[in-house]
Amino acid sequence: MIGKLNHVAIAVPDLQAAAAQYENTLGATVRAPQDEPDHGVTVVFIDLPNTKIELLYPLGDDSPINGFLEKNPSGGIHHMCFEVEDIIAARDKLKSEGARVLGSGEPKIGAHGKPVLFLHPKDFNGCLIELEQV
Ligand SMILES: C[C@@H](C(=O)O)C(=O)SCCNC(=O)CCNC(=O)[C@H](O)C(C)(C)COP(=O)(O)OP(=O)(O)OC[C@H]1O[C@@H](n2cnc3c(N)ncnc32)[C@H](O)[C@@H]1OP(=O)(O)O
Ligand SMILES: [Co+2]
């Protein structure tokens, strides 16, 4: 069901510093910051040859990453995003097997303009999973 690794997301305490580090120290191709108000985050995408890194910084008071950054003040790997062909079919299969789909359960439009859903980290070995329909 899951396909390519679309991105690995890292929550960071200083978005500008993290983006500069990937660009200057690690020599990566870093895109401009992008506000995602529907998701409560500002993102910076970094293009790698085989996948992307998504730097995450809270946007607004009720950002879903506030708690994570409180627990991990120097930042940390926040989620992995896998591509799926049919996000509704994927959601229904996962729900029927007992996995918790976060939020309303309806896909939201993600940072690439495509539908996304999140799965509870406690149901996947402590790893928050994002699914993106491609
Ligand atoms: C723009 C878009 C895109 O790419 O297109 C994005 O990625 S938006 C990316 C941001 N959006 C999201 O993350 C949306 C989905 N996330 C959520 O609904 C939430 O963040 C939850 C995953 C439910 C966590 O909620 P909350 O921060 O309130 O924490 P909580 O206290 O309820 O956490 C319950 C337990 O899960 C753990 N926990 C929390 N966040 C975690 C994470 N990212 N990875 C692994 N474990 C995590 C906590 O440490 C705690 O464990 P213990 O009890 O053992 O201490
Ligand atoms: Co993401």
CSV table of N, CA and C and ligand atoms in Angstrom, one decimal:
chain,number,residue,atom,x,y,z
A,1,MET,N,0.8,-1.2,0.0
A,1,MET,CA,0.0,0.0,0.0
A,1,MET,C,0.9,1.3,0.0
A,2,ILE,N,1.9,1.3,1.0
A,2,ILE,CA,2.7,2.6,0.9
A,2,ILE,C,3.7,2.5,-0.2
A,3,GLY,N,4.0,3.7,-0.7
A,3,GLY,CA,4.9,3.7,-1.8
A,3,GLY,C,6.2,4.5,-1.4
A,4,LYS,N,6.6,5.5,-2.1
A,4,LYS,CA,7.9,6.2,-1.9
A,4,LYS,C,7.8,7.0,-0.6
A,5,LEU,N,9.0,7.1,0.0
A,5,LEU,CA,9.2,8.1,1.1
A,5,LEU,C,9.1,9.5,0.6
A,6,ASN,N,8.0,10.2,0.9
A,6,ASN,CA,7.9,11.6,0.3
A,6,ASN,C,8.8,12.6,1.1
A,7,HIS,N,8.7,12.5,2.4
A,7,HIS,CA,9.6,13.4,3.2
A,7,HIS,C,9.8,12.8,4.6
A,8,VAL,N,10.9,13.3,5.2
A,8,VAL,CA,11.1,13.1,6.7
A,8,VAL,C,11.0,14.5,7.3
A,9,ALA,N,10.2,14.7,8.3
A,9,ALA,CA,10.0,16.0,8.9
A,9,ALA,C,10.8,16.1,10.2
A,10,ILE,N,11.5,17.3,10.3
A,10,ILE,CA,12.2,17.6,11.6
A,10,ILE,C,11.7,18.9,12.2
A,11,ALA,N,11.2,18.8,13.4
A,11,ALA,CA,10.8,20.0,14.1
A,11,ALA,C,12.0,20.7,14.6
A,12,VAL,N,12.0,22.0,14.4
A,12,VAL,CA,13.3,22.8,14.7
A,12,VAL,C,12.9,24.0,15.6
A,13,PRO,N,13.8,24.4,16.5
A,13,PRO,CA,13.5,25.5,17.3
A,13,PRO,C,13.9,26.9,16.6
A,14,ASP,N,14.7,26.8,15.5
A,14,ASP,CA,15.0,28.1,14.8
A,14,ASP,C,15.1,27.7,13.3
A,15,LEU,N,14.0,28.1,12.6
A,15,LEU,CA,13.8,27.7,11.2
A,15,LEU,C,14.9,28.3,10.3
A,16,GLN,N,15.2,29.6,10.6
A,16,GLN,CA,16.2,30.2,9.7
A,16,GLN,C,17.6,29.6,9.9
A,17,ALA,N,17.9,29.3,11.1
A,17,ALA,CA,19.2,28.7,11.4
A,17,ALA,C,19.3,27.3,10.8
A,18,ALA,N,18.2,26.5,10.9
A,18,ALA,CA,18.2,25.1,10.4
A,18,ALA,C,18.3,25.1,8.9
A,19,ALA,N,17.5,26.0,8.2
A,19,ALA,CA,17.6,26.1,6.8
A,19,ALA,C,19.0,26.5,6.3
A,20,ALA,N,19.6,27.5,7.0
A,20,ALA,CA,20.9,27.9,6.6
A,20,ALA,C,21.9,26.8,6.8
A,21,GLN,N,21.8,26.0,7.8
A,21,GLN,CA,22.7,24.8,8.1
A,21,GLN,C,22.6,23.8,6.9
A,22,TYR,N,21.4,23.5,6.5
A,22,TYR,CA,21.2,22.5,5.4
A,22,TYR,C,21.8,23.1,4.1
A,23,GLU,N,21.6,24.4,3.9
A,23,GLU,CA,22.1,25.0,2.7
A,23,GLU,C,23.6,25.2,2.7
A,24,ASN,N,24.1,25.7,3.7
A,24,ASN,CA,25.5,26.1,3.7
A,24,ASN,C,26.4,25.0,4.2
A,25,THR,N,26.0,24.3,5.3
A,25,THR,CA,26.9,23.3,5.9
A,25,THR,C,26.8,22.0,5.2
A,26,LEU,N,25.5,21.6,4.9
A,26,LEU,CA,25.3,20.3,4.3
A,26,LEU,C,25.2,20.4,2.7
A,27,GLY,N,25.1,21.7,2.2
A,27,GLY,CA,25.2,21.9,0.8
A,27,GLY,C,23.9,21.3,0.0
A,28,ALA,N,22.8,21.5,0.6
A,28,ALA,CA,21.5,21.0,0.0
A,28,ALA,C,20.8,22.1,-0.7
A,29,THR,N,19.8,21.7,-1.5
A,29,THR,CA,18.9,22.7,-2.2
A,29,THR,C,17.7,23.0,-1.3
A,30,VAL,N,17.7,24.2,-0.7
A,30,VAL,CA,16.7,24.6,0.3
A,30,VAL,C,15.7,25.5,-0.3
A,31,ARG,N,14.4,25.2,-0.2
A,31,ARG,CA,13.4,26.1,-0.7
A,31,ARG,C,13.0,27.2,0.3
A,32,ALA,N,12.1,28.2,-0.2
A,32,ALA,CA,11.7,29.3,0.7
A,32,ALA,C,10.7,28.8,1.7
A,33,PRO,N,10.7,29.4,2.9
A,33,PRO,CA,9.7,29.1,3.9
A,33,PRO,C,8.2,29.2,3.4
A,34,GLN,N,7.4,28.4,3.8
A,34,GLN,CA,6.0,28.3,3.4
A,34,GLN,C,5.1,28.2,4.6
A,35,ASP,N,4.2,29.2,4.8
A,35,ASP,CA,3.2,29.1,5.9
A,35,ASP,C,2.1,28.1,5.5
A,36,GLU,N,1.8,27.2,6.5
A,36,GLU,CA,0.7,26.3,6.3
A,36,GLU,C,-0.3,26.5,7.4
A,37,PRO,N,-1.2,27.6,7.4
A,37,PRO,CA,-2.0,27.9,8.5
A,37,PRO,C,-3.0,26.7,8.8
A,38,ASP,N,-3.4,26.0,7.8
A,38,ASP,CA,-4.4,24.9,8.1
A,38,ASP,C,-3.7,23.8,8.9
A,39,HIS,N,-2.4,23.8,9.0
A,39,HIS,CA,-1.6,22.7,9.7
A,39,HIS,C,-0.9,23.3,10.9
A,40,GLY,N,-0.9,24.6,11.1
A,40,GLY,CA,-0.3,25.2,12.3
A,40,GLY,C,1.2,25.1,12.2
A,41,VAL,N,1.8,25.1,11.0
A,41,VAL,CA,3.3,25.1,10.9
A,41,VAL,C,3.7,26.0,9.7
A,42,THR,N,5.0,26.4,9.9
A,42,THR,CA,5.7,26.9,8.7
A,42,THR,C,6.7,25.9,8.3
A,43,VAL,N,6.8,25.6,7.0
A,43,VAL,CA,7.7,24.5,6.5
A,43,VAL,C,8.8,25.1,5.6
A,44,VAL,N,9.9,24.4,5.6
A,44,VAL,CA,10.9,24.6,4.6
A,44,VAL,C,11.3,23.3,4.0
A,45,PHE,N,11.1,23.1,2.7
A,45,PHE,CA,11.5,21.9,2.1
A,45,PHE,C,12.9,21.9,1.6
A,46,ILE,N,13.6,20.8,1.7
A,46,ILE,CA,14.9,20.6,1.2
A,46,ILE,C,14.9,19.4,0.3
A,47,ASP,N,15.3,19.7,-0.9
A,47,ASP,CA,15.2,18.6,-2.0
A,47,ASP,C,16.5,17.8,-2.0
A,48,LEU,N,16.3,16.5,-1.8
A,48,LEU,CA,17.4,15.5,-1.9
A,48,LEU,C,17.2,14.7,-3.1
A,49,PRO,N,18.2,14.0,-3.6
A,49,PRO,CA,18.0,13.3,-4.9
A,49,PRO,C,16.9,12.2,-4.8
A,50,ASN,N,16.7,11.6,-3.6
A,50,ASN,CA,15.7,10.5,-3.5
A,50,ASN,C,14.5,10.8,-2.6
A,51,THR,N,14.5,11.9,-1.9
A,51,THR,CA,13.4,12.3,-1.1
A,51,THR,C,13.5,13.7,-0.7
A,52,LYS,N,12.7,14.2,0.3
A,52,LYS,CA,12.8,15.5,0.8
A,52,LYS,C,12.9,15.5,2.3
A,53,ILE,N,13.5,16.6,2.9
A,53,ILE,CA,13.4,16.9,4.3
A,53,ILE,C,12.4,18.1,4.5
A,54,GLU,N,11.6,18.0,5.5
A,54,GLU,CA,10.6,19.0,5.8
A,54,GLU,C,11.0,19.6,7.1
A,55,LEU,N,11.5,20.8,7.2
A,55,LEU,CA,11.8,21.5,8.5
A,55,LEU,C,10.5,22.1,8.9
A,56,LEU,N,10.1,21.9,10.2
A,56,LEU,CA,8.8,22.3,10.7
A,56,LEU,C,9.1,23.3,11.9
A,57,TYR,N,8.3,24.4,11.8
A,57,TYR,CA,8.3,25.4,12.9
A,57,TYR,C,6.9,25.8,13.2
A,58,PRO,N,6.5,25.9,14.5
A,58,PRO,CA,5.1,26.2,14.9
A,58,PRO,C,4.6,27.5,14.3
A,59,LEU,N,3.4,27.5,13.9
A,59,LEU,CA,2.7,28.7,13.4
A,59,LEU,C,1.4,28.8,14.2
A,60,GLY,N,1.2,29.8,15.0
A,60,GLY,CA,0.0,30.0,15.8
A,60,GLY,C,0.2,29.3,17.1
A,61,ASP,N,-0.8,29.7,18.0
A,61,ASP,CA,-0.7,29.2,19.4
A,61,ASP,C,-1.0,27.7,19.6
A,62,ASP,N,-1.9,27.2,18.7
A,62,ASP,CA,-2.3,25.8,19.0
A,62,ASP,C,-1.6,24.9,17.9
A,63,SER,N,-0.4,25.2,17.6
A,63,SER,CA,0.3,24.3,16.6
A,63,SER,C,0.4,22.9,17.1
A,64,PRO,N,0.2,21.9,16.3
A,64,PRO,CA,0.4,20.5,16.7
A,64,PRO,C,1.8,20.1,17.1
A,65,ILE,N,2.8,21.0,16.8
A,65,ILE,CA,4.1,20.6,17.1
A,65,ILE,C,4.6,21.3,18.4
A,66,ASN,N,3.8,22.1,19.0
A,66,ASN,CA,4.2,22.8,20.3
A,66,ASN,C,4.7,21.8,21.3
A,67,GLY,N,3.8,20.8,21.6
A,67,GLY,CA,4.1,19.8,22.6
A,67,GLY,C,5.4,19.1,22.3
A,68,PHE,N,5.6,18.7,21.1
A,68,PHE,CA,6.8,18.0,20.7
A,68,PHE,C,8.1,18.9,20.9
A,69,LEU,N,8.0,20.2,20.6
A,69,LEU,CA,9.2,21.0,20.8
A,69,LEU,C,9.4,21.3,22.3
A,70,GLU,N,8.3,21.3,23.1
A,70,GLU,CA,8.5,21.4,24.5
A,70,GLU,C,9.3,20.3,25.1
A,71,LYS,N,9.0,19.1,24.6
A,71,LYS,CA,9.6,17.8,25.0
A,71,LYS,C,11.0,17.7,24.4
A,72,ASN,N,11.2,18.3,23.2
A,72,ASN,CA,12.5,18.1,22.5
A,72,ASN,C,13.0,19.5,22.1
A,73,PRO,N,13.4,20.3,23.1
A,73,PRO,CA,13.7,21.7,22.8
A,73,PRO,C,14.8,22.0,21.8
A,74,SER,N,15.7,21.0,21.6
A,74,SER,CA,16.7,21.2,20.5
A,74,SER,C,16.2,20.7,19.1
A,75,GLY,N,14.9,20.2,19.1
A,75,GLY,CA,14.4,19.7,17.8
A,75,GLY,C,14.5,18.2,17.8
A,76,GLY,N,13.9,17.6,16.7
A,76,GLY,CA,13.9,16.2,16.6
A,76,GLY,C,13.1,15.7,15.4
A,77,ILE,N,13.3,14.4,15.0
A,77,ILE,CA,12.5,13.9,13.9
A,77,ILE,C,11.1,13.8,14.3
A,78,HIS,N,10.2,14.4,13.6
A,78,HIS,CA,8.8,14.5,14.0
A,78,HIS,C,7.9,13.5,13.2
A,79,HIS,N,8.1,13.3,11.9
A,79,HIS,CA,7.2,12.3,11.2
A,79,HIS,C,7.9,11.9,9.9
A,80,MET,N,7.4,10.8,9.4
A,80,MET,CA,7.8,10.4,8.0
A,80,MET,C,6.5,10.4,7.2
A,81,CYS,N,6.7,10.7,5.9
A,81,CYS,CA,5.5,10.8,5.0
A,81,CYS,C,5.7,9.8,3.9
A,82,PHE,N,4.7,8.9,3.8
A,82,PHE,CA,4.7,7.9,2.7
A,82,PHE,C,3.7,8.2,1.7
A,83,GLU,N,4.0,8.0,0.4
A,83,GLU,CA,3.0,8.2,-0.6
A,83,GLU,C,2.1,7.0,-0.7
A,84,VAL,N,0.8,7.3,-1.0
A,84,VAL,CA,-0.2,6.3,-1.3
A,84,VAL,C,-1.0,6.7,-2.6
A,85,GLU,N,-1.5,5.7,-3.2
A,85,GLU,CA,-2.3,6.0,-4.5
A,85,GLU,C,-3.7,6.4,-4.2
A,86,ASP,N,-4.3,5.8,-3.1
A,86,ASP,CA,-5.7,6.1,-2.8
A,86,ASP,C,-5.8,6.3,-1.3
A,87,ILE,N,-5.9,7.6,-0.9
A,87,ILE,CA,-5.8,7.8,0.6
A,87,ILE,C,-7.0,7.4,1.3
A,88,ILE,N,-8.2,7.4,0.7
A,88,ILE,CA,-9.4,7.0,1.4
A,88,ILE,C,-9.4,5.5,1.6
A,89,ALA,N,-8.9,4.7,0.5
A,89,ALA,CA,-8.8,3.3,0.7
A,89,ALA,C,-7.8,2.9,1.8
A,90,ALA,N,-6.7,3.7,1.8
A,90,ALA,CA,-5.6,3.4,2.8
A,90,ALA,C,-6.2,3.7,4.2
A,91,ARG,N,-6.9,4.9,4.3
A,91,ARG,CA,-7.5,5.2,5.6
A,91,ARG,C,-8.4,4.1,6.1
A,92,ASP,N,-9.3,3.7,5.2
A,92,ASP,CA,-10.3,2.7,5.7
A,92,ASP,C,-9.7,1.4,6.0
A,93,LYS,N,-8.7,1.0,5.3
A,93,LYS,CA,-8.0,-0.3,5.7
A,93,LYS,C,-7.3,-0.1,7.0
A,94,LEU,N,-6.6,1.0,7.2
A,94,LEU,CA,-5.9,1.2,8.5
A,94,LEU,C,-6.9,1.3,9.7
A,95,LYS,N,-8.0,2.0,9.5
A,95,LYS,CA,-9.0,2.1,10.6
A,95,LYS,C,-9.6,0.7,10.9
A,96,SER,N,-9.9,-0.1,9.8
A,96,SER,CA,-10.4,-1.4,10.1
A,96,SER,C,-9.5,-2.3,10.8
A,97,GLU,N,-8.2,-2.0,10.8
A,97,GLU,CA,-7.2,-2.8,11.5
A,97,GLU,C,-6.8,-2.1,12.8
A,98,GLY,N,-7.6,-1.1,13.2
A,98,GLY,CA,-7.4,-0.5,14.6
A,98,GLY,C,-6.5,0.6,14.7
A,99,ALA,N,-5.9,1.1,13.6
A,99,ALA,CA,-5.0,2.3,13.7
A,99,ALA,C,-5.8,3.5,13.9
A,100,ARG,N,-5.3,4.5,14.7
A,100,ARG,CA,-6.0,5.7,14.9
A,100,ARG,C,-5.6,6.8,13.9
A,101,VAL,N,-6.6,7.2,13.1
A,101,VAL,CA,-6.3,8.3,12.2
A,101,VAL,C,-6.6,9.6,12.9
A,102,LEU,N,-5.7,10.5,12.9
A,102,LEU,CA,-5.7,11.8,13.7
A,102,LEU,C,-6.7,12.8,13.1
A,103,GLY,N,-7.1,13.8,13.9
A,103,GLY,CA,-7.9,14.8,13.5
A,103,GLY,C,-9.3,14.3,13.2
A,104,SER,N,-10.0,15.0,12.2
A,104,SER,CA,-11.4,14.6,11.8
A,104,SER,C,-11.5,13.3,11.1
A,105,GLY,N,-10.3,12.8,10.6
A,105,GLY,CA,-10.3,11.6,9.8
A,105,GLY,C,-10.5,11.8,8.3
A,106,GLU,N,-10.8,13.1,8.0
A,106,GLU,CA,-10.9,13.5,6.6
A,106,GLU,C,-9.6,14.1,6.2
A,107,PRO,N,-9.1,13.7,5.0
A,107,PRO,CA,-7.8,14.3,4.5
A,107,PRO,C,-7.9,15.8,4.4
A,108,LYS,N,-6.7,16.4,4.8
A,108,LYS,CA,-6.6,17.9,4.6
A,108,LYS,C,-5.6,18.1,3.4
A,109,ILE,N,-5.6,19.2,2.8
A,109,ILE,CA,-4.6,19.5,1.7
A,109,ILE,C,-3.3,19.9,2.4
A,110,GLY,N,-2.2,19.1,2.0
A,110,GLY,CA,-0.9,19.3,2.6
A,110,GLY,C,-0.1,20.3,1.9
A,111,ALA,N,1.2,20.4,2.2
A,111,ALA,CA,2.1,21.4,1.7
A,111,ALA,C,2.4,21.3,0.2
A,112,HIS,N,2.1,20.1,-0.4
A,112,HIS,CA,2.3,19.9,-1.8
A,112,HIS,C,1.0,20.1,-2.6
A,113,GLY,N,-0.1,20.6,-1.9
A,113,GLY,CA,-1.4,20.7,-2.6
A,113,GLY,C,-2.1,19.4,-2.8
A,114,LYS,N,-1.7,18.4,-2.0
A,114,LYS,CA,-2.3,17.1,-2.2
A,114,LYS,C,-2.9,16.6,-0.8
A,115,PRO,N,-3.9,15.7,-0.9
A,115,PRO,CA,-4.5,15.2,0.4
A,115,PRO,C,-3.5,14.5,1.3
A,116,VAL,N,-3.6,14.8,2.6
A,116,VAL,CA,-2.8,14.1,3.6
A,116,VAL,C,-3.6,13.7,4.8
A,117,LEU,N,-3.1,12.7,5.5
A,117,LEU,CA,-3.7,12.2,6.8
A,117,LEU,C,-2.5,11.8,7.7
A,118,PHE,N,-2.8,11.8,9.0
A,118,PHE,CA,-1.7,11.4,10.0
A,118,PHE,C,-2.3,10.3,10.8
A,119,LEU,N,-1.3,9.4,11.2
A,119,LEU,CA,-1.6,8.2,12.0
A,119,LEU,C,-0.9,8.3,13.3
A,120,HIS,N,-1.6,7.9,14.4
A,120,HIS,CA,-1.1,8.1,15.7
A,120,HIS,C,0.3,7.4,15.9
A,121,PRO,N,1.3,8.1,16.5
A,121,PRO,CA,2.6,7.5,16.7
A,121,PRO,C,2.6,6.3,17.6
A,122,LYS,N,1.6,6.2,18.5
A,122,LYS,CA,1.6,5.1,19.5
A,122,LYS,C,1.1,3.8,18.8
A,123,ASP,N,0.5,3.9,17.6
A,123,ASP,CA,0.1,2.7,16.9
A,123,ASP,C,1.1,2.3,15.9
A,124,PHE,N,2.2,3.1,15.7
A,124,PHE,CA,3.3,2.7,14.8
A,124,PHE,C,4.7,2.9,15.4
A,125,ASN,N,4.9,2.1,16.5
A,125,ASN,CA,6.2,2.0,17.0
A,125,ASN,C,6.8,3.4,17.4
A,126,GLY,N,6.0,4.3,17.8
A,126,GLY,CA,6.5,5.6,18.3
A,126,GLY,C,6.8,6.6,17.1
A,127,CYS,N,6.4,6.2,15.9
A,127,CYS,CA,6.7,7.1,14.8
A,127,CYS,C,5.4,7.7,14.2
A,128,LEU,N,5.2,9.0,14.2
A,128,LEU,CA,4.1,9.6,13.6
A,128,LEU,C,4.2,9.5,12.1
A,129,ILE,N,3.1,9.0,11.4
A,129,ILE,CA,3.2,8.7,10.0
A,129,ILE,C,2.2,9.6,9.3
A,130,GLU,N,2.6,10.3,8.2
A,130,GLU,CA,1.8,11.0,7.3
A,130,GLU,C,1.6,10.3,6.0
A,131,LEU,N,0.4,10.2,5.5
A,131,LEU,CA,0.2,9.6,4.2
A,131,LEU,C,-0.2,10.7,3.3
A,132,GLU,N,0.4,10.7,2.1
A,132,GLU,CA,0.0,11.7,1.1
A,132,GLU,C,-0.4,11.0,-0.2
A,133,GLN,N,-1.5,11.4,-0.7
A,133,GLN,CA,-2.0,10.8,-2.0
A,133,GLN,C,-1.3,11.5,-3.1
A,134,VAL,N,-0.7,10.7,-4.0
A,134,VAL,CA,0.1,11.3,-5.1
A,134,VAL,C,-0.6,11.1,-6.4
B,1,LIG,C1,2.2,20.6,6.2
B,1,LIG,C2,2.1,19.1,6.4
B,1,LIG,C3,2.7,18.4,5.1
B,1,LIG,O1,3.8,17.8,5.2
B,1,LIG,O2,2.0,18.5,4.1
B,1,LIG,C4,2.7,18.6,7.7
B,1,LIG,O3,3.5,17.7,7.8
B,1,LIG,S1,2.0,19.3,9.1
B,1,LIG,C5,2.9,18.5,10.5
B,1,LIG,C6,2.2,18.9,11.8
B,1,LIG,N1,0.9,18.3,11.9
B,1,LIG,C7,0.7,17.2,12.7
B,1,LIG,O4,1.6,16.6,13.3
B,1,LIG,C8,-0.7,16.6,12.7
B,1,LIG,C9,-0.9,15.3,13.5
B,1,LIG,N2,-0.3,15.4,14.8
B,1,LIG,C10,-1.2,15.4,15.9
B,1,LIG,O5,-2.4,15.3,15.8
B,1,LIG,C11,-0.5,15.5,17.3
B,1,LIG,O6,0.8,16.2,17.1
B,1,LIG,C12,-0.2,14.2,18.0
B,1,LIG,C13,0.7,13.2,17.2
B,1,LIG,C14,-1.6,13.5,18.3
B,1,LIG,C15,0.5,14.4,19.3
B,1,LIG,O7,-0.3,15.3,20.0
B,1,LIG,P1,0.3,16.1,21.3
B,1,LIG,O8,1.5,16.9,20.8
B,1,LIG,O9,-0.9,16.8,22.0
B,1,LIG,O10,1.0,15.1,22.2
B,1,LIG,P2,0.4,14.1,23.3
B,1,LIG,O11,0.9,14.6,24.5
B,1,LIG,O12,-1.1,13.8,23.1
B,1,LIG,O13,1.2,12.9,22.8
B,1,LIG,C16,0.9,11.6,23.1
B,1,LIG,C17,2.1,10.8,23.0
B,1,LIG,O14,2.7,10.8,21.7
B,1,LIG,C18,4.0,11.3,21.7
B,1,LIG,N3,4.2,12.1,20.5
B,1,LIG,C19,3.7,13.3,20.2
B,1,LIG,N4,4.2,13.7,19.0
B,1,LIG,C20,5.0,12.7,18.5
B,1,LIG,C21,5.7,12.6,17.3
B,1,LIG,N5,5.8,13.5,16.4
B,1,LIG,N6,6.4,11.4,17.2
B,1,LIG,C22,6.4,10.4,18.1
B,1,LIG,N7,5.7,10.5,19.3
B,1,LIG,C23,5.0,11.7,19.5
B,1,LIG,C24,4.1,12.1,23.0
B,1,LIG,O15,5.5,12.1,23.4
B,1,LIG,C25,3.3,11.3,23.9
B,1,LIG,O16,4.0,10.1,24.4
B,1,LIG,P3,4.1,9.8,25.9
B,1,LIG,O17,2.7,9.8,26.4
B,1,LIG,O18,4.8,8.4,25.9
B,1,LIG,O19,5.0,10.9,26.5
B,2,CO,CO,4.8,16.5,6.5
